[in-house]
mmCIF file of C-alpha atoms and ligand atoms in Angstrom:
data_model
loop_
_atom_site.group_PDB
_atom_site.id
_atom_site.type_symbol
_atom_site.label_atom_id
_atom_site.label_comp_id
_atom_site.label_asym_id
_atom_site.label_seq_id
_atom_site.Cartn_x
_atom_site.Cartn_y
_atom_site.Cartn_z
ATOM 1 C CA UNK A 1 112.156 107.506 80.109
ATOM 2 C CA UNK A 2 113.810 104.132 80.455
ATOM 3 C CA UNK A 3 116.122 103.091 83.258
ATOM 4 C CA UNK A 4 117.969 99.776 83.094
ATOM 5 C CA UNK A 5 118.648 99.388 86.803
ATOM 6 C CA UNK A 6 117.894 95.944 88.254
ATOM 7 C CA UNK A 7 114.535 95.547 89.977
ATOM 8 C CA UNK A 8 115.758 95.042 93.522
ATOM 9 C CA UNK A 9 116.079 96.909 96.794
ATOM 10 C CA UNK A 10 119.627 98.134 96.018
ATOM 11 C CA UNK A 11 118.190 100.090 93.086
ATOM 12 C CA UNK A 12 115.294 101.211 95.267
ATOM 13 C CA UNK A 13 117.723 102.800 97.769
ATOM 14 C CA UNK A 14 119.790 104.284 94.955
ATOM 15 C CA UNK A 15 116.646 106.026 93.706
ATOM 16 C CA UNK A 16 115.871 107.202 97.257
ATOM 17 C CA UNK A 17 119.290 108.859 97.366
ATOM 18 C CA UNK A 18 118.206 110.677 94.186
ATOM 19 C CA UNK A 19 114.985 111.627 96.028
ATOM 20 C CA UNK A 20 112.746 109.505 93.828
ATOM 21 C CA UNK A 21 110.231 106.922 95.001
ATOM 22 C CA UNK A 22 110.292 104.172 92.378
ATOM 23 C CA UNK A 23 108.206 101.015 92.073
ATOM 24 C CA UNK A 24 108.527 98.215 89.559
ATOM 25 C CA UNK A 25 105.487 97.765 87.310
ATOM 26 C CA UNK A 26 104.547 94.601 85.467
ATOM 27 C CA UNK A 27 104.350 95.373 81.749
ATOM 28 C CA UNK A 28 101.690 92.688 81.289
ATOM 29 C CA UNK A 29 99.150 93.323 84.088
ATOM 30 C CA UNK A 30 100.362 96.741 85.377
ATOM 31 C CA UNK A 31 100.731 95.515 88.988
ATOM 32 C CA UNK A 32 103.040 97.745 91.077
ATOM 33 C CA UNK A 33 105.690 96.495 93.513
ATOM 34 C CA UNK A 34 107.291 98.453 96.318
ATOM 35 C CA UNK A 35 110.014 97.584 97.125
ATOM 36 C CA UNK A 36 110.565 96.512 93.511
ATOM 37 C CA UNK A 37 110.381 92.851 92.470
ATOM 38 C CA UNK A 38 111.794 91.354 89.256
ATOM 39 C CA UNK A 39 108.872 88.886 88.884
ATOM 40 C CA UNK A 40 105.153 89.660 89.036
ATOM 41 C CA UNK A 41 103.479 87.561 91.746
ATOM 42 C CA UNK A 42 100.052 88.167 90.169
ATOM 43 C CA UNK A 43 100.596 86.999 86.584
ATOM 44 C CA UNK A 44 104.157 85.545 86.889
ATOM 45 C CA UNK A 45 105.336 87.929 84.189
ATOM 46 C CA UNK A 46 109.024 88.807 84.238
ATOM 47 C CA UNK A 47 108.880 91.986 82.178
ATOM 48 C CA UNK A 48 109.092 94.933 84.544
ATOM 49 C CA UNK A 49 109.515 98.657 84.075
ATOM 50 C CA UNK A 50 110.224 101.458 86.552
ATOM 51 C CA UNK A 51 107.335 103.659 87.625
ATOM 52 C CA UNK A 52 107.818 106.808 89.648
ATOM 53 C CA UNK A 53 105.319 107.267 92.466
ATOM 54 C CA UNK A 54 103.982 110.759 93.180
ATOM 55 C CA UNK A 55 104.545 110.213 96.882
ATOM 56 C CA UNK A 56 101.043 110.921 98.162
ATOM 57 C CA UNK A 57 99.159 108.437 100.288
ATOM 58 C CA UNK A 58 97.343 107.694 103.506
ATOM 59 C CA UNK A 59 98.353 106.209 106.821
ATOM 60 C CA UNK A 60 97.067 102.599 106.900
ATOM 61 C CA UNK A 61 98.600 101.415 110.188
ATOM 62 C CA UNK A 62 101.242 102.673 112.586
ATOM 63 C CA UNK A 63 103.205 102.111 115.758
ATOM 64 C CA UNK A 64 105.039 104.436 118.087
ATOM 65 C CA UNK A 65 108.581 103.215 118.838
ATOM 66 C CA UNK A 66 110.349 104.162 122.070
ATOM 67 C CA UNK A 67 113.240 101.683 121.868
ATOM 68 C CA UNK A 68 114.573 101.619 118.312
ATOM 69 C CA UNK A 69 117.654 100.393 116.448
ATOM 70 C CA UNK A 70 120.996 102.089 117.110
ATOM 71 C CA UNK A 71 120.772 104.556 114.204
ATOM 72 C CA UNK A 72 117.546 106.009 115.608
ATOM 73 C CA UNK A 73 119.173 106.330 119.034
ATOM 74 C CA UNK A 74 121.970 108.274 117.311
ATOM 75 C CA UNK A 75 119.276 110.545 115.895
ATOM 76 C CA UNK A 76 118.098 111.290 119.419
ATOM 77 C CA UNK A 77 115.064 109.025 119.739
ATOM 78 C CA UNK A 78 114.435 107.201 123.014
ATOM 79 C CA UNK A 79 111.716 106.522 125.628
ATOM 80 C CA UNK A 80 111.207 110.232 126.131
ATOM 81 C CA UNK A 81 111.285 111.011 122.435
ATOM 82 C CA UNK A 82 109.584 108.191 120.502
ATOM 83 C CA UNK A 83 109.033 108.125 116.752
ATOM 84 C CA UNK A 84 106.355 106.714 114.469
ATOM 85 C CA UNK A 85 106.709 103.976 111.869
ATOM 86 C CA UNK A 86 103.723 103.199 109.720
ATOM 87 C CA UNK A 87 102.302 101.452 106.696
ATOM 88 C CA UNK A 88 101.502 103.936 103.963
ATOM 89 C CA UNK A 89 99.015 103.164 101.212
ATOM 90 C CA UNK A 90 100.055 105.175 98.175
ATOM 91 C CA UNK A 91 97.457 106.777 95.896
ATOM 92 C CA UNK A 92 98.834 104.496 93.147
ATOM 93 C CA UNK A 93 97.924 101.431 95.240
ATOM 94 C CA UNK A 94 101.001 99.792 96.763
ATOM 95 C CA UNK A 95 101.639 99.790 100.504
ATOM 96 C CA UNK A 96 104.982 100.102 102.225
ATOM 97 C CA UNK A 97 106.424 100.753 105.655
ATOM 98 C CA UNK A 98 108.243 104.011 106.337
ATOM 99 C CA UNK A 99 109.117 106.475 109.040
ATOM 100 C CA UNK A 100 106.239 108.913 109.622
ATOM 101 C CA UNK A 101 107.148 112.439 110.634
ATOM 102 C CA UNK A 102 104.997 115.281 111.863
ATOM 103 C CA UNK A 103 102.779 113.146 114.122
ATOM 104 C CA UNK A 104 102.780 113.227 117.916
ATOM 105 C CA UNK A 105 104.525 109.940 118.758
ATOM 106 C CA UNK A 106 104.034 110.606 122.485
ATOM 107 C CA UNK A 107 100.269 110.515 122.015
ATOM 108 C CA UNK A 108 99.629 107.657 119.559
ATOM 109 C CA UNK A 109 95.972 107.554 120.660
ATOM 110 C CA UNK A 110 95.523 110.879 118.843
ATOM 111 C CA UNK A 111 96.997 109.594 115.552
ATOM 112 C CA UNK A 112 94.364 108.674 112.984
ATOM 113 C CA UNK A 113 94.490 105.965 110.339
ATOM 114 C CA UNK A 114 93.684 107.636 107.021
ATOM 115 C CA UNK A 115 95.793 110.741 107.714
ATOM 116 C CA UNK A 116 97.052 112.102 104.350
ATOM 117 C CA UNK A 117 100.824 111.822 103.917
ATOM 118 C CA UNK A 118 103.476 113.130 101.539
ATOM 119 C CA UNK A 119 106.831 111.499 100.847
ATOM 120 C CA UNK A 120 110.060 112.989 102.223
ATOM 121 C CA UNK A 121 113.676 111.983 101.716
ATOM 122 C CA UNK A 122 115.459 112.970 104.926
ATOM 123 C CA UNK A 123 119.227 112.629 105.135
ATOM 124 C CA UNK A 124 120.535 109.974 107.484
ATOM 125 C CA UNK A 125 123.117 110.826 110.104
ATOM 126 C CA UNK A 126 126.763 110.638 109.006
ATOM 127 C CA UNK A 127 126.030 111.019 105.323
ATOM 128 C CA UNK A 128 124.643 107.520 104.819
ATOM 129 C CA UNK A 129 122.233 108.751 102.163
ATOM 130 C CA UNK A 130 118.478 109.117 102.480
ATOM 131 C CA UNK A 131 115.830 107.054 104.173
ATOM 132 C CA UNK A 132 112.176 106.837 103.271
ATOM 133 C CA UNK A 133 109.795 108.912 105.347
ATOM 134 C CA UNK A 134 106.366 110.417 104.989
ATOM 135 C CA UNK A 135 105.151 113.673 106.480
ATOM 136 C CA UNK A 136 101.683 114.219 107.914
HETATM 137 ZN ZN1 LIG B 1 101.809 90.931 86.156
#
């Protein structure tokens, strides 16, 4: 299926709102980009296509955040209720940062790199669409 949306982060968030995790893929060398790029940094090709990611990956790095931006405070996160942000390495190869749910943010020492994760598309507060998260 073809999709003629531009290869940029606006399209990326549009897809998220449709609950799809989409990367751009270089037609020449098959490199994947997340968030999507219009130009391939590996072979400098400018022919991209959309590729839907299955949404399975592993935790590559993480941090537990006790003092976050205002929208996370609105969601109820604070020093007593921290949340986890991590780098996820997808099975397809690309890495990206995302909120990680289902881990004990109060005990980051117990969180293990390599934990299998699955994509989620939680709704933001006040109907601002979806954000990217992964569930342990
Ligand atoms: Zn390329």
